[in-house]
mmCIF file of C-alpha atoms in Angstrom:
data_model
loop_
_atom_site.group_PDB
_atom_site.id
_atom_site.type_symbol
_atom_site.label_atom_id
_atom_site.label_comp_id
_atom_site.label_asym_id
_atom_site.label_seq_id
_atom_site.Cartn_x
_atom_site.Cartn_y
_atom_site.Cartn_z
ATOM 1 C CA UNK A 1 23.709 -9.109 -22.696
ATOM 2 C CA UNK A 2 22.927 -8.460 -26.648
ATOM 3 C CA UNK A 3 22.131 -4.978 -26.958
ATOM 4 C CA UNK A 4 18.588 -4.407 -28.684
ATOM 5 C CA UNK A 5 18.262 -1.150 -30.934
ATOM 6 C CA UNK A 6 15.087 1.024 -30.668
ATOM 7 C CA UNK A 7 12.721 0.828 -33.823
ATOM 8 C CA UNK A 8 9.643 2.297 -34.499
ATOM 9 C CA UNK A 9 8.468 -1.269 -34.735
ATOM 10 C CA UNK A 10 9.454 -2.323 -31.584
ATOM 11 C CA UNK A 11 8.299 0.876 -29.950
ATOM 12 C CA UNK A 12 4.904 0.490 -31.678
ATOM 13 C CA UNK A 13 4.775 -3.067 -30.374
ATOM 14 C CA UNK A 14 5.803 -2.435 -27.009
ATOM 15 C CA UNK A 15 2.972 0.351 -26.955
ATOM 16 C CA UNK A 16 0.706 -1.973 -27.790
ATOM 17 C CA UNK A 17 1.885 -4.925 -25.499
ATOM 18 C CA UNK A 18 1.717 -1.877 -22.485
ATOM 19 C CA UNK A 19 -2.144 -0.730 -23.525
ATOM 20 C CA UNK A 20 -3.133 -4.629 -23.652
ATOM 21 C CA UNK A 21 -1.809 -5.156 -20.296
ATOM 22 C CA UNK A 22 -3.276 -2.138 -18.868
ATOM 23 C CA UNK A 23 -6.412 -2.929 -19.773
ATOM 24 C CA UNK A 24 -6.434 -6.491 -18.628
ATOM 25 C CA UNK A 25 -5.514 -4.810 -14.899
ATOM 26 C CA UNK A 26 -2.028 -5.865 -14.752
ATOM 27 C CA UNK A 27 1.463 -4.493 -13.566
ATOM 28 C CA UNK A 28 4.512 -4.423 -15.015
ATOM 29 C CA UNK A 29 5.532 -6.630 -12.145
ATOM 30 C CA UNK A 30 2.635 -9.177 -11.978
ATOM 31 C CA UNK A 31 2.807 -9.572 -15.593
ATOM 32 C CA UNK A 32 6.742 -10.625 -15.362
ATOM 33 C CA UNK A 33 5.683 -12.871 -12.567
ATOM 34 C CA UNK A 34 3.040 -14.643 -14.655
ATOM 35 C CA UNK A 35 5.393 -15.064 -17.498
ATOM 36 C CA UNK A 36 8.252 -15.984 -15.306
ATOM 37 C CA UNK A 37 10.568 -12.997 -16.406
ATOM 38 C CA UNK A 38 12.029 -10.453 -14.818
ATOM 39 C CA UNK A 39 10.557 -6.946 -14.586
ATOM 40 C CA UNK A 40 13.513 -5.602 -16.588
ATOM 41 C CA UNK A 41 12.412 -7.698 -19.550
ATOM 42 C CA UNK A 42 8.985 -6.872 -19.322
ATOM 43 C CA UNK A 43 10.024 -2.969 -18.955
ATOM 44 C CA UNK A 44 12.204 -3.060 -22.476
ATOM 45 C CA UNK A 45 9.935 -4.989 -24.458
ATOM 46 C CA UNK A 46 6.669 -1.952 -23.631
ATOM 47 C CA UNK A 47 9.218 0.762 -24.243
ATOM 48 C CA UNK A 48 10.678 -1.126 -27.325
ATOM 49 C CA UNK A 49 14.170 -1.531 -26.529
ATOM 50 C CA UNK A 50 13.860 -5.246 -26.899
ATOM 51 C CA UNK A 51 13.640 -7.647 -29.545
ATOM 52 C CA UNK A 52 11.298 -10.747 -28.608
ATOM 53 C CA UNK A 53 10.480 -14.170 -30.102
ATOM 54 C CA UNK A 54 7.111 -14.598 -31.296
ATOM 55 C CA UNK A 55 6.276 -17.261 -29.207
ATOM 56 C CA UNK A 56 6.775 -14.725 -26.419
ATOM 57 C CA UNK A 57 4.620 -12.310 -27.738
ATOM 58 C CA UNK A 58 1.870 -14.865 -27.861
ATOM 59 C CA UNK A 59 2.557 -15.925 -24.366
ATOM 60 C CA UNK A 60 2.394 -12.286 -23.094
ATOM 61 C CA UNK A 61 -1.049 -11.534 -25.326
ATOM 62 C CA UNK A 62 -2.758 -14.623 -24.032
ATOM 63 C CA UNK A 63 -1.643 -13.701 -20.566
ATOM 64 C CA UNK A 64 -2.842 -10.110 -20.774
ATOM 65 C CA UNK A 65 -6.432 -11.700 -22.560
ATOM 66 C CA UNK A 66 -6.128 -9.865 -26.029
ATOM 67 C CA UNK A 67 -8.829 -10.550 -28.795
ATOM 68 C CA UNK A 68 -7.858 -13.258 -31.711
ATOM 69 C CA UNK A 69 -7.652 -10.375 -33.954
ATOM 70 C CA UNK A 70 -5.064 -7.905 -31.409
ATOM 71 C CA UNK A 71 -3.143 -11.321 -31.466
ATOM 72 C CA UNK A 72 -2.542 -12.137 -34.628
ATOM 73 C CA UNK A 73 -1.869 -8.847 -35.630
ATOM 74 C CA UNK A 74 0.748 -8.080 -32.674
ATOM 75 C CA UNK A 75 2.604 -11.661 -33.611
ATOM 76 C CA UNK A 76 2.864 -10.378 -37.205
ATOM 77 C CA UNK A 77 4.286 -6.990 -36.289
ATOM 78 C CA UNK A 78 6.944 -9.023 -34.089
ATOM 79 C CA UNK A 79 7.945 -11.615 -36.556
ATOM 80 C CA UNK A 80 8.608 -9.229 -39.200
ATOM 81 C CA UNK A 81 5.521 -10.916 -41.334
ATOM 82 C CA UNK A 82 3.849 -7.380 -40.678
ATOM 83 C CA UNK A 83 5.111 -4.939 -43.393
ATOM 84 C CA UNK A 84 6.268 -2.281 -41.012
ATOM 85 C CA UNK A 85 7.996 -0.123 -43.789
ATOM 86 C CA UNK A 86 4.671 0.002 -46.265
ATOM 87 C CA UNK A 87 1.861 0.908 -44.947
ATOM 88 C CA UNK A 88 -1.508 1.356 -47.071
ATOM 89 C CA UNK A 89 -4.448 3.157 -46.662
ATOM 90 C CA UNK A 90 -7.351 5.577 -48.679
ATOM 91 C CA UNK A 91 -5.919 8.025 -51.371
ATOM 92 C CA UNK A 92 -4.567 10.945 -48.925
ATOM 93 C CA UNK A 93 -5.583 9.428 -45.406
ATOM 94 C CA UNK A 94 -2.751 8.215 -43.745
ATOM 95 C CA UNK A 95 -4.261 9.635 -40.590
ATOM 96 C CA UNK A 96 -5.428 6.236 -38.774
ATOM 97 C CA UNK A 97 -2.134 4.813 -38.936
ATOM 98 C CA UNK A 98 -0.678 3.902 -35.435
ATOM 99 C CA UNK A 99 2.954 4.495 -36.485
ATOM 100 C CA UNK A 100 2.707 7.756 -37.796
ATOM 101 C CA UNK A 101 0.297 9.215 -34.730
ATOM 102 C CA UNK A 102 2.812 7.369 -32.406
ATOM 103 C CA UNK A 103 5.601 9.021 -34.254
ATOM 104 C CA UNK A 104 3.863 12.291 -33.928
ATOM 105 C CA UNK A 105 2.932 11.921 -30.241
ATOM 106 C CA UNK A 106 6.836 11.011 -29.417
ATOM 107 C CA UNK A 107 9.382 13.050 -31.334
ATOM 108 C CA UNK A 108 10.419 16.251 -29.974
ATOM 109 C CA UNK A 109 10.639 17.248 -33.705
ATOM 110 C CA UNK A 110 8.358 17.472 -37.239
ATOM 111 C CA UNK A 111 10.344 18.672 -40.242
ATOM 112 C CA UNK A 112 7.498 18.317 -42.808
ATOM 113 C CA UNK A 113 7.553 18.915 -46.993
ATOM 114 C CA UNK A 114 5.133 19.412 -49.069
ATOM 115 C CA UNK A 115 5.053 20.589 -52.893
ATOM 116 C CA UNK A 116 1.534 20.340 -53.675
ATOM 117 C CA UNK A 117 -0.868 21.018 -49.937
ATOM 118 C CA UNK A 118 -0.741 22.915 -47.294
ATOM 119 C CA UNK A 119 0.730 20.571 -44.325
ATOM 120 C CA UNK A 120 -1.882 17.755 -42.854
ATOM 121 C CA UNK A 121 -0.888 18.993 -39.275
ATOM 122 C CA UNK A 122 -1.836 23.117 -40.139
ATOM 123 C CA UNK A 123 -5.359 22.325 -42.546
ATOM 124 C CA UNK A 124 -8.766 23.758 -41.874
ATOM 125 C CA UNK A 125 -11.696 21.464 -41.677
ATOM 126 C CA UNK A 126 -13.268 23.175 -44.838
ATOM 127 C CA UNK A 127 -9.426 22.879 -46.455
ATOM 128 C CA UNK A 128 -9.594 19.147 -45.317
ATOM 129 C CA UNK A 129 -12.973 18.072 -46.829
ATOM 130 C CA UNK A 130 -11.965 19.906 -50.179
ATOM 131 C CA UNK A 131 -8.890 18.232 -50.676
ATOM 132 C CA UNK A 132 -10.450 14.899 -49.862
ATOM 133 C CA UNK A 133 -13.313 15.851 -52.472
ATOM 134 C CA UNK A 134 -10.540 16.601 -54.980
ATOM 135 C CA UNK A 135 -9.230 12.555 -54.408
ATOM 136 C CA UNK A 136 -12.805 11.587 -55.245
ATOM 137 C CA UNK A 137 -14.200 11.052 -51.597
ATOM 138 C CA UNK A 138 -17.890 11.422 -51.197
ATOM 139 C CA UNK A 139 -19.631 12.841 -48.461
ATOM 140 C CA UNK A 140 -20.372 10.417 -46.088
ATOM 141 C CA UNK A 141 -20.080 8.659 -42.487
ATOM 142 C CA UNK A 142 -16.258 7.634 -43.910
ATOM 143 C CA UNK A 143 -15.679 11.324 -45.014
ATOM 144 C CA UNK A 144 -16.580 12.431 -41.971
ATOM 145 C CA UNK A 145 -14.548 9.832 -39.973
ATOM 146 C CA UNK A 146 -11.617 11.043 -42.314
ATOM 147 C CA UNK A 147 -11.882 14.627 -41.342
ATOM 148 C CA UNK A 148 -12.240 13.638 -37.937
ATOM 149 C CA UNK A 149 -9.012 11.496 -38.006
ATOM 150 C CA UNK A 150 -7.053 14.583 -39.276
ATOM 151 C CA UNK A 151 -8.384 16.996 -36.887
ATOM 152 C CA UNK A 152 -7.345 14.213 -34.074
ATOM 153 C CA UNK A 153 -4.270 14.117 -35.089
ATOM 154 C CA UNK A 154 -3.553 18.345 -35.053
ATOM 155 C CA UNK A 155 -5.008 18.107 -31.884
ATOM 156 C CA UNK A 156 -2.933 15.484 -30.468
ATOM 157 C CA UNK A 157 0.265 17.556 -31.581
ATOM 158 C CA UNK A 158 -0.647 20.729 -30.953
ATOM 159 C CA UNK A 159 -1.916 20.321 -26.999
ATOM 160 C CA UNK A 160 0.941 17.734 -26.137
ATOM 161 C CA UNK A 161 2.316 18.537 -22.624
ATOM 162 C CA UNK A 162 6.053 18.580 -24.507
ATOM 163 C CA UNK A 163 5.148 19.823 -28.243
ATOM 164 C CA UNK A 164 7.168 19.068 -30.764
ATOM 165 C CA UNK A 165 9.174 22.311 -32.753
ATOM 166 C CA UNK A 166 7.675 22.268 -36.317
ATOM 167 C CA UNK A 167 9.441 23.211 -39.080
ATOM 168 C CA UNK A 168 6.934 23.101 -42.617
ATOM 169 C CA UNK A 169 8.344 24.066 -46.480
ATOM 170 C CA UNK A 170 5.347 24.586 -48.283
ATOM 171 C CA UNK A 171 5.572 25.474 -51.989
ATOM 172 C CA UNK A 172 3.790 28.976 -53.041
ATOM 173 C CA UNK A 173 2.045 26.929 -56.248
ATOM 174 C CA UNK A 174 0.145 25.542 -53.236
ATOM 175 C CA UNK A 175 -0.997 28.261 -51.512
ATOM 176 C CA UNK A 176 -2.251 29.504 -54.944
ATOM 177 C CA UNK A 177 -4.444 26.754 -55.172
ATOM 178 C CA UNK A 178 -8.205 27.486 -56.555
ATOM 179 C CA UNK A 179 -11.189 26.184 -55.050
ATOM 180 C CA UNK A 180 -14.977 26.571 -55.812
ATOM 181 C CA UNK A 181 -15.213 28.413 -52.437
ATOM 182 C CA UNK A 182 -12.553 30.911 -52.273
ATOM 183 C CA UNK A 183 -13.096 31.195 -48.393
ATOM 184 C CA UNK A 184 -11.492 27.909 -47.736
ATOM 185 C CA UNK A 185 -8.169 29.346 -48.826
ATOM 186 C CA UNK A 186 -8.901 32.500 -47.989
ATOM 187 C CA UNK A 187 -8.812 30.822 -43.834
ATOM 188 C CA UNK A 188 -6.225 28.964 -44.875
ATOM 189 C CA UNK A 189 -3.970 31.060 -45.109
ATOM 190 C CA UNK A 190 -5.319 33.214 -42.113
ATOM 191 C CA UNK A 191 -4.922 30.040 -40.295
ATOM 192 C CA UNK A 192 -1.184 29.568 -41.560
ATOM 193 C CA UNK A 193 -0.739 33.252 -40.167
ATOM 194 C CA UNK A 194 -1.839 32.644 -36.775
ATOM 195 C CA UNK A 195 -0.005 29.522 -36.883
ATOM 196 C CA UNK A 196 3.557 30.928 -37.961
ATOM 197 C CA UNK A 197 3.305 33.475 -34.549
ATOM 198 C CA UNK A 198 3.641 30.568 -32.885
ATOM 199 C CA UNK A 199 7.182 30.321 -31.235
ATOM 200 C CA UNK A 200 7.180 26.260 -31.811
ATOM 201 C CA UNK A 201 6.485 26.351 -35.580
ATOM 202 C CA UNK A 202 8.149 27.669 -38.328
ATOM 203 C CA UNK A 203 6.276 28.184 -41.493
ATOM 204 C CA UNK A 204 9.015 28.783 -44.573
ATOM 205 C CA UNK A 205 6.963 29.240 -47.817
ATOM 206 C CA UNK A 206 9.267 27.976 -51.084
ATOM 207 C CA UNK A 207 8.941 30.486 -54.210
ATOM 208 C CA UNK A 208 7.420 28.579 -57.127
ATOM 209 C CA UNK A 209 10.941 28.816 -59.269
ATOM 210 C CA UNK A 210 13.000 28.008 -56.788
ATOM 211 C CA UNK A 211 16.013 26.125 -58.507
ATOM 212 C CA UNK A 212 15.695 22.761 -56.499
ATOM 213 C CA UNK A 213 14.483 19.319 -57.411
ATOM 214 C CA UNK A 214 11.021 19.337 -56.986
ATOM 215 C CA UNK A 215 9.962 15.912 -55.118
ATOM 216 C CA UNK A 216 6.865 14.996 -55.727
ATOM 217 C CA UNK A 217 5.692 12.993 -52.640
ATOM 218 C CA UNK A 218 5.110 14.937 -48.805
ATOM 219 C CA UNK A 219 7.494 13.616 -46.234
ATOM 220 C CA UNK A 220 8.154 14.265 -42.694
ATOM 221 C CA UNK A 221 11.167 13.627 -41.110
ATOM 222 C CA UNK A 222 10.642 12.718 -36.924
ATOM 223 C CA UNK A 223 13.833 13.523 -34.335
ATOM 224 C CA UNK A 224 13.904 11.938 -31.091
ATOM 225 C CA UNK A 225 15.825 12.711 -28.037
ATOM 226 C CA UNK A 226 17.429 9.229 -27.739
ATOM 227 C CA UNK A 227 15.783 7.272 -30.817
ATOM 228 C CA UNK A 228 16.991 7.414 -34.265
ATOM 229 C CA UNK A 229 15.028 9.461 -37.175
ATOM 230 C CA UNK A 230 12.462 8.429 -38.668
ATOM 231 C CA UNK A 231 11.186 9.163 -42.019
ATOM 232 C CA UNK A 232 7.521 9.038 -43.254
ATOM 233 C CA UNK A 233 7.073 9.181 -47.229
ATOM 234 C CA UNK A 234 3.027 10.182 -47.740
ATOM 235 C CA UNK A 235 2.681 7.899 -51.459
ATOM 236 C CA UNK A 236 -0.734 9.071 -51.681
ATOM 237 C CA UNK A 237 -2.374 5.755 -51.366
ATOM 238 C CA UNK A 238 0.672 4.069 -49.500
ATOM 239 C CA UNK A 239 2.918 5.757 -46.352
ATOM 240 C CA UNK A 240 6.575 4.673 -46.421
ATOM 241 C CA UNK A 241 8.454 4.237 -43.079
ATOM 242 C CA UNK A 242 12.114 4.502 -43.516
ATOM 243 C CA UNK A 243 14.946 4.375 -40.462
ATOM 244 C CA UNK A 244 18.342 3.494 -42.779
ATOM 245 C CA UNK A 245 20.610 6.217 -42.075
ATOM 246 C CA UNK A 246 21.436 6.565 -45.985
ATOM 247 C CA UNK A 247 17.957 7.323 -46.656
ATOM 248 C CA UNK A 248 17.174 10.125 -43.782
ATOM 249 C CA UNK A 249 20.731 11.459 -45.130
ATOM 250 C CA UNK A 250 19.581 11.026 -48.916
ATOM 251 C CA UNK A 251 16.340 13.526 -47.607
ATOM 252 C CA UNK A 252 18.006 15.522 -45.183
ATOM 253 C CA UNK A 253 20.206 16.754 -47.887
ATOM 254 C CA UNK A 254 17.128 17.842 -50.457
ATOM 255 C CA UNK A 255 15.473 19.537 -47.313
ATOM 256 C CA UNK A 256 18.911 21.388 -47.177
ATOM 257 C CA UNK A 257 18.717 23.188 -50.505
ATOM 258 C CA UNK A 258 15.220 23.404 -50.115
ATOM 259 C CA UNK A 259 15.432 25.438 -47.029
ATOM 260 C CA UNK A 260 18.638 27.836 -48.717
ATOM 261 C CA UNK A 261 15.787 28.161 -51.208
ATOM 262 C CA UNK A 262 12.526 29.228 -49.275
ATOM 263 C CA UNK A 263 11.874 32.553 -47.798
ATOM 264 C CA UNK A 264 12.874 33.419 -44.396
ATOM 265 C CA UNK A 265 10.208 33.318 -41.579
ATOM 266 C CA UNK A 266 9.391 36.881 -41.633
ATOM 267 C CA UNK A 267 9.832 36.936 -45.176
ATOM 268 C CA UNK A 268 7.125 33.527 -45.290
ATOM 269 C CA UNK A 269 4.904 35.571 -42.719
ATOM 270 C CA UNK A 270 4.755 38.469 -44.918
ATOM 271 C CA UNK A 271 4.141 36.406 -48.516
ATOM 272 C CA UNK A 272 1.042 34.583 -46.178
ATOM 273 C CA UNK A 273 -0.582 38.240 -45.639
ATOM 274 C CA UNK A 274 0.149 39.661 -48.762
ATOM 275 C CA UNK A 275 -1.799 36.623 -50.280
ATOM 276 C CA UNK A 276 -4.538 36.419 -47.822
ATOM 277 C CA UNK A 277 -5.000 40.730 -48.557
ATOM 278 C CA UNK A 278 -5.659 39.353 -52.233
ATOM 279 C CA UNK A 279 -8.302 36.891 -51.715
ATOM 280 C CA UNK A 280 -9.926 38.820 -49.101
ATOM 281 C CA UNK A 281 -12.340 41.057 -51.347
ATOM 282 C CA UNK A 282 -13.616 37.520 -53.836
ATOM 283 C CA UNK A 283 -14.792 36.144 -50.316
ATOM 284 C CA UNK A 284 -15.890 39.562 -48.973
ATOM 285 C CA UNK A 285 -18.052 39.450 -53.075
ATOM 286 C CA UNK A 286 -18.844 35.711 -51.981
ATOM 287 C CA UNK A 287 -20.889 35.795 -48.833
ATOM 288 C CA UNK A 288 -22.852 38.845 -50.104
ATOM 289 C CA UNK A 289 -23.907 37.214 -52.476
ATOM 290 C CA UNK A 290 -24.720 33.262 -51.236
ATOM 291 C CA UNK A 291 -24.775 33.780 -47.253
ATOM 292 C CA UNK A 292 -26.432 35.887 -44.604
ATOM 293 C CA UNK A 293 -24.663 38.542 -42.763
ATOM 294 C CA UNK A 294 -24.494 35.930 -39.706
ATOM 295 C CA UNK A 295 -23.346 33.532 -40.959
ATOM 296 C CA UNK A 296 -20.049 31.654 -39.326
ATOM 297 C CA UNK A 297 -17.115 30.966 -40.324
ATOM 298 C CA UNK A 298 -15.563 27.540 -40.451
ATOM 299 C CA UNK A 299 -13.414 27.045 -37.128
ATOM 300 C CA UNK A 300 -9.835 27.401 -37.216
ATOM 301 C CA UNK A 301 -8.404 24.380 -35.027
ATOM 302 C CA UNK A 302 -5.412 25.260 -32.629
#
């Protein structure tokens, strides 16, 4: 028997192919039967370890009663026609993208970069919203939905039954970052504080001369148990899937010298509550001045 290689195509489409059936009502088994395959076949295509012909796909879809749209998209993925590896979307919201959350629901680790935000996965809903403002998004039913994604996504990570060990280089330029509202980095970086205590996640901060190449584009590299690496390349207005082992070497090597450049964890803790103790008294000058005594605080998702 040809042996099949796990993707993260194939395991997206497999997903997929499993959710359809489920919700149609069907077995593994009774959908083999209907098809005329065996339940082995059935069993490596929905956990991806299979390669199928289109034609299969479409005989499986029909089968399990997907919509014309869930069709034609699920064929594309399998033929290849689908551009698994480029992936676009709104100027910093790659959030509603079924790889990456499938990615982030499956690896059993996140090794994250990123030279100019604080990491997706550790942002504050007011930290969210002005970073989105800063791409030019408007307030709005689709802001909203965006923020919404994003917190659905930390969420999703961060009460897994199995979570995933973070480790996330972020560069001290961006921690210094200015907004109108100093309290949104001002929780922030409280948040990043209670976040680094964690014993899953490891929060290195990267001093702003620092002697590396500086890359401009976040990426996330995702380990599996069994499955090979994964890399996800956050273009702004494009997210880059790569599996080749060249290029997860090519990164894995920057994210080397990057990490014999950043501080330590307790040296990263301490940076965090050095720089919170400096922006505490503009915010402490802030709500005297524009809020009541009572007012609240933005929550701090877990």
């Amino acid at each position: 028997m040809r042996q099949e290689v796990s993707t993260a195509r194939t395991r997206e489409l497999g997903h997929e192919l499993r959710r359809v059936r489920k919700r149609a009502g069907y077995s593994g088994t009774e959908m083999a039967r209907m098809l005329g395959w065996g339940v082995p076949k059935v069993s490596r295509l929905e956990s991806g370890q299979r390669e199928v012909l289109p034609t299969e796909i479409t005989d499986y879809l029909a089968r399990a009663r997907a919509t014309p749209e869930e069709l034609a998209e699920l064929v594309a993925l399998a033929s290849g026609a689908h551009n698994h590896r480029l992936q676009c979307h709104a100027a910093g919201q790659p959030d509603a993208l079924r790889t990456l959350t499938l990615l982030e629901a499956r690896c059993t680790s996140i090794t994250t970069y990123c030279p100019d935000l604080v990491p997706a996965l550790l942002q504050t809903d007011a930290y969210i919203q002005a970073v989105l403002r800063r791409y030019g998004h408007t307030t709005g039913p689709e802001f909203d939905a965006a923020v919404a994604a994003r917190v659905k996504r930390q969420k999703a990570v961060f009460t897994r039954h199995s979570r995933p060990t973070l480790a996330l280089y972020v560069y001290e330029d961006a921690l210094c970052t200015t907004f109108d509202d100093p309290t949104v980095m001002y929780e922030q970086l409280l948040h990043l504080q209670l976040s680094s205590e964690l014993p899953h996640c490891r929060i290195r901060v990267v001093p702003a001369s620092n002697g590396t190449f500086d890359s401009r584009h976040d990426f996330t590299i995702f380990r599996h148990e069994v499955d090979q690496p994964v890399l996800h390349v956050d273009a702004l207005t494009a997210s880059l899937f790569l599996e080749d082992d060249t290029e997860i070497a090519f990164y894995q090597e920057f994210l080397n010298q990057v990490d014999a450049a950043a501080l330590d964890r307790h040296e990263s803790r301490e940076w965090l509550a050095n720089r919170t103790q400096e922006l505490e008294p503009k915010t402490h000058v802030l709500h005297a001045r524009r809020w009541p005594s009572d007012s609240r605080l933005v929550h701090l998702p877990r």
